[in-house]
Tab-separated table of C-alpha atoms in Angstrom:
chain	number	residue	atom	x	y	z
M	27	MET	CA	1.526	-34.440	117.025
M	28	VAL	CA	1.511	-37.047	113.608
M	29	LYS	CA	-1.163	-37.361	111.873
M	30	GLU	CA	-2.441	-40.491	110.128
M	31	HIS	CA	-4.218	-41.344	107.244
M	32	ASP	CA	-5.035	-44.425	104.858
M	33	ILE	CA	-3.905	-42.451	101.686
M	34	LEU	CA	-2.289	-39.071	101.304
M	35	ILE	CA	-2.153	-36.873	98.020
M	36	VAL	CA	0.531	-34.881	97.111
M	37	GLY	CA	-1.077	-32.200	95.097
M	38	GLY	CA	-4.750	-31.021	94.729
M	39	GLY	CA	-5.052	-30.715	90.840
M	40	LEU	CA	-7.190	-32.872	88.478
M	41	ALA	CA	-5.683	-36.423	89.415
M	42	GLY	CA	-5.101	-35.675	92.953
M	43	LEU	CA	-9.078	-34.498	93.591
M	44	THR	CA	-10.252	-37.080	91.733
M	45	ALA	CA	-8.370	-39.909	93.602
M	46	ALA	CA	-9.100	-37.685	96.651
M	47	ILE	CA	-12.907	-38.164	95.853
M	48	HIS	CA	-12.737	-41.829	93.845
M	49	LEU	CA	-11.289	-42.873	97.052
M	50	ALA	CA	-13.173	-41.436	100.182
M	51	LEU	CA	-16.444	-42.453	97.805
M	52	GLU	CA	-15.091	-45.879	98.982
M	53	GLY	CA	-14.521	-45.406	102.959
M	54	LYS	CA	-10.952	-44.275	103.008
M	55	HIS	CA	-9.699	-41.617	105.329
M	56	VAL	CA	-7.623	-39.588	102.533
M	57	GLY	CA	-5.613	-36.608	103.141
M	58	VAL	CA	-4.414	-33.670	100.314
M	59	PHE	CA	-1.546	-31.521	100.543
M	60	GLU	CA	-2.312	-28.263	98.139
M	61	MET	CA	-0.321	-25.089	98.635
M	62	ASN	CA	-2.934	-22.868	96.715
M	63	THR	CA	-6.184	-22.856	98.505
M	64	TYR	CA	-9.524	-22.779	95.721
M	65	PRO	CA	-10.493	-21.584	93.596
M	66	HIS	CA	-7.560	-20.672	91.434
M	67	HIS	CA	-6.746	-20.198	88.035
M	68	LYS	CA	-3.998	-22.393	86.539
M	69	VAL	CA	-1.723	-22.857	83.458
M	70	CYS	CA	-4.147	-25.513	81.595
M	71	GLY	CA	-6.226	-25.540	77.643
M	72	GLU	CA	-9.266	-25.232	79.816
M	73	TYR	CA	-10.903	-28.049	77.216
M	74	VAL	CA	-11.911	-31.564	78.686
M	75	SER	CA	-12.544	-34.466	76.196
M	76	LYS	CA	-16.206	-36.107	77.023
M	77	GLU	CA	-14.519	-39.506	77.280
M	78	ILE	CA	-14.657	-38.601	81.721
M	79	LEU	CA	-17.757	-38.114	81.844
M	80	PRO	CA	-19.363	-41.379	82.597
M	81	TYR	CA	-16.834	-41.772	85.594
M	82	PHE	CA	-17.257	-38.116	86.914
M	83	ASN	CA	-20.809	-38.829	86.977
M	84	ARG	CA	-20.196	-41.954	88.662
M	85	LEU	CA	-18.332	-39.805	91.392
M	86	GLY	CA	-21.186	-37.112	91.681
M	87	LEU	CA	-19.409	-34.681	89.210
M	88	PHE	CA	-21.391	-32.653	86.611
M	89	PRO	CA	-19.709	-29.744	84.926
M	90	SER	CA	-22.731	-28.542	83.373
M	91	SER	CA	-24.476	-28.457	86.846
M	92	VAL	CA	-21.101	-25.172	87.072
M	93	GLY	CA	-22.218	-24.297	83.190
M	94	ALA	CA	-19.769	-26.132	81.284
M	95	ILE	CA	-20.178	-25.068	77.460
M	96	ASP	CA	-20.637	-28.516	75.099
M	97	ILE	CA	-18.018	-28.484	72.543
M	98	THR	CA	-18.374	-30.528	69.050
M	99	GLN	CA	-16.280	-28.958	66.697
M	100	PHE	CA	-12.925	-28.960	65.991
M	101	GLN	CA	-9.726	-26.505	63.484
M	102	ILE	CA	-6.400	-26.416	63.357
M	103	SER	CA	-4.306	-24.022	60.740
M	104	THR	CA	-1.144	-23.459	60.002
M	105	HIS	CA	1.048	-20.939	60.167
M	106	LYS	CA	-0.267	-18.681	57.267
M	107	GLY	CA	-3.688	-18.904	58.224
M	108	PHE	CA	-4.812	-22.379	55.764
M	109	LEU	CA	-7.591	-23.402	57.530
M	110	VAL	CA	-9.214	-27.588	57.953
M	111	GLU	CA	-12.375	-27.944	60.087
M	112	THR	CA	-14.115	-30.985	61.675
M	113	GLU	CA	-16.674	-32.452	63.854
M	114	LEU	CA	-14.914	-33.539	67.002
M	115	PRO	CA	-16.097	-37.957	67.167
M	116	LEU	CA	-16.622	-37.852	70.438
M	117	GLY	CA	-16.763	-34.293	71.671
M	118	GLY	CA	-15.786	-32.336	74.633
M	119	PHE	CA	-15.948	-29.484	77.189
M	120	GLY	CA	-15.263	-25.897	77.296
M	121	ILE	CA	-14.233	-25.557	81.491
M	122	SER	CA	-11.775	-23.278	83.267
M	123	ARG	CA	-9.375	-24.967	86.452
M	124	TYR	CA	-10.513	-22.413	88.646
M	125	ALA	CA	-14.462	-24.137	87.944
M	126	LEU	CA	-13.575	-27.226	87.360
M	127	ASP	CA	-10.602	-27.503	90.021
M	128	HIS	CA	-13.606	-25.746	92.613
M	129	LEU	CA	-16.314	-28.447	91.967
M	130	LEU	CA	-14.028	-31.366	92.513
M	131	TYR	CA	-12.437	-29.682	95.473
M	132	GLN	CA	-16.409	-29.117	97.120
M	133	ARG	CA	-17.230	-33.039	96.485
M	134	ALA	CA	-14.271	-34.287	98.186
M	135	LYS	CA	-15.165	-31.639	100.927
M	136	GLU	CA	-18.240	-33.114	101.072
M	137	LEU	CA	-17.015	-36.810	101.426
M	138	GLY	CA	-14.742	-36.369	104.351
M	139	VAL	CA	-11.416	-35.464	102.798
M	140	ILE	CA	-9.046	-33.598	104.864
M	141	PHE	CA	-7.031	-30.343	102.803
M	142	TYR	CA	-3.822	-29.523	104.591
M	143	PHE	CA	-2.880	-26.283	102.900
M	144	GLU	CA	0.815	-26.079	103.107
M	145	LYS	CA	3.902	-27.263	101.160
M	146	VAL	CA	5.481	-30.765	101.117
M	147	ASN	CA	9.466	-30.590	101.934
M	148	GLY	CA	9.797	-34.228	102.024
M	149	THR	CA	8.546	-37.512	101.749
M	150	ALA	CA	10.144	-40.930	103.048
M	151	PHE	CA	9.064	-44.848	103.208
M	152	LYS	CA	10.183	-47.058	105.732
M	153	ASN	CA	8.866	-50.111	106.855
M	154	ASP	CA	6.308	-49.849	104.462
M	155	VAL	CA	4.898	-46.379	105.941
M	156	PHE	CA	5.353	-42.873	104.488
M	157	THR	CA	6.090	-40.067	106.214
M	158	ILE	CA	5.607	-36.835	104.925
M	159	THR	CA	7.309	-33.863	106.338
M	160	THR	CA	6.066	-29.926	106.053
M	161	THR	CA	7.040	-27.310	107.758
M	162	THR	CA	5.237	-27.822	110.692
M	163	ASN	CA	3.779	-30.844	110.555
M	164	THR	CA	4.237	-34.470	110.115
M	165	TYR	CA	2.148	-36.773	108.352
M	166	THR	CA	2.138	-41.166	107.884
M	167	SER	CA	-0.082	-43.473	105.596
M	168	LYS	CA	-0.188	-46.772	103.711
M	169	ILE	CA	-0.335	-45.117	100.227
M	170	VAL	CA	0.750	-41.856	98.987
M	171	VAL	CA	-0.195	-40.274	95.367
M	172	GLY	CA	1.574	-37.759	93.346
M	173	ALA	CA	0.288	-35.341	91.812
M	174	TYR	CA	1.792	-32.428	92.107
M	175	GLY	CA	2.036	-31.350	88.248
M	176	LYS	CA	4.395	-30.978	86.060
M	177	ARG	CA	7.511	-30.342	87.926
M	178	SER	CA	8.325	-30.039	91.904
M	179	VAL	CA	11.438	-29.675	94.226
M	180	LEU	CA	10.064	-32.737	95.265
M	181	ASP	CA	11.287	-34.100	91.469
M	182	LYS	CA	15.149	-32.941	92.355
M	183	ASN	CA	14.806	-34.155	95.684
M	184	LYS	CA	14.061	-37.716	94.131
M	185	GLU	CA	16.785	-37.010	91.239
M	186	ARG	CA	13.920	-37.448	88.772
M	187	GLU	CA	15.890	-37.529	85.276
M	188	PHE	CA	14.061	-34.786	83.413
M	189	SER	CA	14.378	-32.390	86.552
M	190	LEU	CA	18.153	-32.910	86.476
M	191	LYS	CA	18.031	-30.955	83.154
M	192	LYS	CA	17.302	-27.761	81.501
M	193	ASN	CA	13.772	-27.609	79.239
M	194	SER	CA	13.168	-25.788	76.492
M	195	TRP	CA	9.001	-25.119	76.605
M	196	LEU	CA	6.852	-22.462	78.140
M	197	ALA	CA	3.350	-22.364	78.814
M	198	VAL	CA	1.635	-19.005	78.528
M	199	LYS	CA	-2.273	-18.734	78.976
M	200	ALA	CA	-5.209	-15.722	79.512
M	201	HIS	CA	-8.255	-15.167	79.245
M	202	TYR	CA	-10.154	-13.109	76.969
M	203	GLN	CA	-13.627	-11.761	76.372
M	204	SER	CA	-14.738	-11.787	72.739
M	205	PRO	CA	-18.183	-11.614	71.596
M	206	ASP	CA	-17.706	-13.565	68.249
M	207	PHE	CA	-15.994	-16.635	69.026
M	208	PRO	CA	-18.527	-19.763	68.856
M	209	ASN	CA	-19.074	-21.607	71.676
M	210	GLU	CA	-18.937	-25.005	70.267
M	211	LEU	CA	-15.729	-24.263	68.495
M	212	VAL	CA	-12.024	-25.714	70.244
M	213	GLY	CA	-9.212	-24.416	67.960
M	214	LEU	CA	-5.715	-25.280	67.631
M	215	HIS	CA	-3.571	-22.830	65.713
M	216	ASN	CA	-0.060	-22.554	64.958
M	217	PHE	CA	3.156	-20.108	64.343
M	218	ASP	CA	6.433	-19.875	64.606
M	219	GLY	CA	8.142	-22.122	67.925
M	220	GLY	CA	4.665	-22.356	69.145
M	221	TYR	CA	1.069	-23.547	68.599
M	222	GLY	CA	-2.158	-22.228	70.658
M	223	GLY	CA	-5.392	-22.981	71.930
M	224	LEU	CA	-8.706	-21.243	71.619
M	225	SER	CA	-12.143	-22.496	73.484
M	226	LYS	CA	-14.906	-20.814	75.753
M	227	THR	CA	-14.844	-21.486	79.231
M	228	GLU	CA	-18.504	-21.702	81.575
M	229	SER	CA	-18.145	-18.027	82.289
M	230	GLY	CA	-18.243	-17.259	78.144
M	231	VAL	CA	-14.766	-16.092	78.166
M	232	ILE	CA	-12.163	-17.773	76.066
M	233	ASN	CA	-8.956	-19.120	76.937
M	234	PHE	CA	-6.274	-18.942	74.586
M	235	CYS	CA	-3.207	-21.261	76.300
M	236	TYR	CA	-0.365	-21.673	74.099
M	237	LEU	CA	2.613	-23.724	73.927
M	238	ALA	CA	6.616	-22.225	72.777
M	239	HIS	CA	10.239	-22.902	72.283
M	240	TYR	CA	12.322	-20.730	74.082
M	241	GLU	CA	14.803	-20.639	71.768
M	242	THR	CA	11.844	-18.220	69.413
M	243	PHE	CA	10.566	-16.382	72.395
M	244	LYS	CA	13.683	-15.387	74.276
M	245	LYS	CA	14.275	-13.135	70.780
M	246	TYR	CA	12.039	-10.839	72.950
M	247	LYS	CA	11.359	-8.665	75.973
M	248	ASP	CA	8.463	-9.916	76.830
M	249	ILE	CA	4.828	-11.786	75.815
M	250	THR	CA	2.911	-8.609	74.768
M	251	ALA	CA	6.105	-8.523	72.501
M	252	PHE	CA	6.469	-11.793	71.307
M	253	ASN	CA	2.449	-12.138	70.513
M	254	ASN	CA	2.602	-9.065	68.544
M	255	GLU	CA	5.790	-9.990	66.605
M	256	VAL	CA	5.344	-13.903	66.317
M	257	VAL	CA	2.356	-15.159	67.617
M	258	ALA	CA	0.192	-13.014	65.785
M	259	LYS	CA	1.187	-14.110	62.423
M	260	ASN	CA	-1.288	-16.561	61.992
M	261	PRO	CA	-3.851	-14.481	60.695
M	262	PHE	CA	-6.577	-16.124	62.869
M	263	LEU	CA	-4.600	-15.660	66.115
M	264	ASN	CA	-3.958	-12.054	64.510
M	265	SER	CA	-7.339	-11.605	64.282
M	266	PHE	CA	-7.765	-12.764	67.736
M	267	LEU	CA	-6.034	-10.710	69.474
M	268	SER	CA	-6.755	-7.597	67.930
M	269	SER	CA	-10.630	-7.573	68.780
M	270	ALA	CA	-10.388	-9.434	72.024
M	271	LYS	CA	-10.224	-8.102	75.455
M	272	PRO	CA	-7.678	-9.543	77.795
M	273	LEU	CA	-9.164	-10.510	81.170
M	274	PHE	CA	-6.296	-10.187	83.306
M	275	ASN	CA	-3.799	-7.866	84.568
M	276	GLN	CA	-0.699	-10.598	82.969
M	277	PRO	CA	-0.750	-13.771	81.383
M	278	MET	CA	0.082	-16.580	83.689
M	279	THR	CA	3.293	-18.846	82.316
M	280	ILE	CA	4.819	-21.998	83.100
M	281	ALA	CA	8.967	-22.247	81.572
M	282	GLN	CA	10.930	-25.201	82.346
M	283	ILE	CA	7.994	-27.652	81.012
M	284	SER	CA	9.710	-31.395	79.667
M	285	PHE	CA	7.966	-33.395	77.970
M	286	ASP	CA	9.839	-36.825	78.304
M	287	LYS	CA	9.296	-40.133	79.670
M	288	LYS	CA	8.787	-40.555	83.100
M	289	ASP	CA	8.626	-43.075	85.871
M	290	ALA	CA	4.909	-43.956	87.088
M	291	VAL	CA	6.297	-45.242	90.284
M	292	VAL	CA	8.892	-43.461	92.429
M	293	ASP	CA	9.846	-44.246	95.376
M	294	HIS	CA	7.102	-46.497	96.005
M	295	MET	CA	4.517	-43.464	95.180
M	296	LEU	CA	2.072	-43.416	92.342
M	297	MET	CA	2.203	-40.864	90.155
M	298	CYS	CA	-0.811	-39.604	88.241
M	299	GLY	CA	-1.489	-36.806	85.981
M	300	ASP	CA	1.425	-34.286	84.312
M	301	THR	CA	3.469	-36.147	87.755
M	302	ALA	CA	3.577	-39.304	85.575
M	303	GLY	CA	3.583	-38.583	81.949
M	304	LEU	CA	2.171	-34.980	80.149
M	305	ILE	CA	1.157	-35.307	76.423
M	306	HIS	CA	1.618	-32.143	74.589
M	307	PRO	CA	-0.818	-29.769	74.110
M	308	LEU	CA	-2.034	-30.031	70.520
M	309	CYS	CA	-4.019	-33.312	71.939
M	310	GLY	CA	-6.009	-31.799	73.977
M	311	ASN	CA	-6.258	-33.558	76.408
M	312	GLY	CA	-4.210	-33.928	79.186
M	313	MET	CA	-6.791	-33.090	81.697
M	314	ALA	CA	-8.888	-35.933	80.886
M	315	MET	CA	-5.614	-37.955	81.008
M	316	ALA	CA	-4.955	-36.898	84.134
M	317	ILE	CA	-8.301	-37.901	85.406
M	318	HIS	CA	-8.070	-41.231	84.030
M	319	SER	CA	-4.962	-41.969	85.582
M	320	ALA	CA	-6.434	-41.325	89.292
M	321	LYS	CA	-9.197	-43.765	88.325
M	322	ILE	CA	-6.623	-46.419	87.650
M	323	ALA	CA	-4.095	-45.833	90.737
M	324	SER	CA	-7.406	-45.554	92.797
M	325	GLU	CA	-8.683	-49.051	91.316
M	326	LEU	CA	-5.356	-50.778	92.426
M	327	VAL	CA	-4.948	-48.752	95.888
M	328	LEU	CA	-8.651	-50.471	97.075
M	329	ARG	CA	-7.893	-53.476	95.241
M	330	PHE	CA	-4.319	-53.378	97.891
M	331	PHE	CA	-6.196	-52.073	101.339
M	332	ASP	CA	-9.542	-54.458	100.509
M	333	ASP	CA	-7.057	-58.147	99.379
M	334	SER	CA	-4.436	-58.873	102.355
M	335	ASN	CA	-2.745	-61.264	99.625
M	336	TYR	CA	-1.979	-58.605	97.300
M	337	GLU	CA	1.109	-56.968	98.223
M	338	ARG	CA	3.000	-53.600	97.772
M	339	HIS	CA	5.622	-55.160	94.914
M	340	GLN	CA	2.520	-56.085	92.385
M	341	LEU	CA	0.950	-53.002	93.212
M	342	GLU	CA	3.549	-51.197	91.745
M	343	GLY	CA	3.932	-53.496	89.289
M	344	ASP	CA	0.591	-53.609	88.345
M	345	TYR	CA	0.078	-49.878	87.766
M	346	LYS	CA	2.900	-49.288	86.169
M	347	LYS	CA	1.822	-51.864	83.189
M	348	VAL	CA	-1.700	-49.972	83.307
M	349	TRP	CA	-0.632	-46.646	83.206
M	350	SER	CA	1.648	-47.827	80.220
M	351	ASN	CA	-0.767	-49.846	78.307
M	352	THR	CA	-3.301	-47.197	78.438
M	353	PHE	CA	-1.490	-43.797	77.938
M	354	SER	CA	2.457	-44.690	76.106
M	355	LYS	CA	1.044	-45.093	72.796
M	356	ARG	CA	-1.284	-41.378	73.345
M	357	LEU	CA	1.944	-40.057	74.030
M	358	TRP	CA	3.726	-41.512	71.555
M	359	PHE	CA	1.272	-40.122	68.936
M	360	GLY	CA	0.881	-36.393	70.429
M	361	ARG	CA	5.055	-36.397	70.431
M	362	LYS	CA	5.265	-37.270	66.615
M	363	LEU	CA	2.329	-34.449	66.720
M	364	GLN	CA	4.496	-31.776	67.908
M	365	ARG	CA	7.880	-32.367	65.745
M	366	ILE	CA	5.613	-32.314	63.068
M	367	LEU	CA	3.888	-28.979	64.190
M	368	MET	CA	7.373	-27.794	64.732
M	369	ASN	CA	8.025	-28.029	60.874
M	370	LYS	CA	7.132	-25.216	59.064
M	371	SER	CA	6.852	-27.155	55.871
M	372	MET	CA	5.757	-30.035	57.205
M	373	VAL	CA	2.792	-28.555	59.458
M	374	SER	CA	1.710	-26.942	55.839
M	375	MET	CA	2.126	-29.870	53.553
M	376	GLY	CA	-0.007	-32.345	56.400
M	377	ILE	CA	-2.705	-29.862	57.192
M	378	ARG	CA	-3.411	-29.910	53.506
M	379	THR	CA	-3.297	-33.293	52.924
M	380	VAL	CA	-6.076	-33.726	56.003
M	381	GLY	CA	-7.943	-30.913	54.782
M	382	LYS	CA	-9.118	-33.408	51.598
M	383	SER	CA	-10.205	-36.216	54.291
M	384	LYS	CA	-12.153	-35.474	57.303
M	385	THR	CA	-11.923	-38.932	57.875
M	386	LEU	CA	-8.352	-39.055	58.088
M	387	LEU	CA	-8.396	-36.008	60.216
M	388	LYS	CA	-11.031	-37.370	62.763
M	389	TYR	CA	-8.496	-40.847	63.414
M	390	ILE	CA	-5.297	-38.209	64.152
M	391	ILE	CA	-7.775	-36.983	66.701
M	392	THR	CA	-9.745	-40.404	68.019
M	393	LYS	CA	-5.685	-41.375	68.270
M	394	THR	CA	-5.213	-38.859	71.051
M	395	HIS	CA	-8.266	-39.223	72.769
M	396	GLY	CA	-9.469	-42.332	74.876
M	397	GLU	CA	-12.923	-44.525	74.632
M	398	LEU	CA	-15.602	-43.511	77.570
M	399	ILE	CA	-14.505	-44.846	80.720
M	400	THR	CA	-16.886	-45.144	83.346
């Protein structure tokens, strides 16, 4: 039996859940496909810029209600441990994806969003209608939003360029207990072939998520060896790893991460979050970008439904334009910063230079963060 919706969303992460809530608040019949039931952990930096809080509050979402940690301080270190610290211009909050996604899921359920915990095998667009197929069912809708993350078999099926080649980045995440880590701090620490972030989450545990170049990582037999021989060469990370207690049986990983440019619209699907473009973790703002992209898509989709003169080609063109205007400079700046961080001499010189001027460091931070969205 074919199941019909106004809007179908492929992927129940931050972007997909936020869009579902926004659209359901406006009375739309929304279905979300997600392979895993909630709550569950995801590889993620778990630091969110406060730029999204006014918008979240408007959607009836209050991260503080589940214990989100207020973060006001930022530090960055070189491979050898030279450290620079400053206040965050806007600030952020620390919360695990386990807690945040579940908060959004519960809100979406309150608003009548339907969840399908199954894998999407394919999407098709014909006669102005989308058809989505899974192993067991067929679904149709007027609009489909793609919010399924960094990489999926759907990308290969649609022959998206970045999915057809090997990519050289690996992400590793684990939670730790450490009594000495400050609540208000988010830290970014460099090591040979990568960099990682440290910050507290709502439960008081510390999230350590790092990005490593595969050419460096493959020289070692496993994550433990890489941590001991490479990551811990940074004095701050060595101190943390030697004293903190790991809480996961094994760290979580994602391979084949691509930071290539991606299209915001593919086969008439509006792409949100990491599906549309991935910012380097050093910018600490991918979660806020995913949420903001969902807001942009939702507002344009609502116009498409409410204005009979607003045609699909206008919707798609406007989404591409607004997405680019909102995020392209931030992504460009992130790529430039990443190149600096992967060069030992440049990162040492750069951090020592900005260390002489907190105004300059704050300026760099603002270039990777957005303004308050409502």
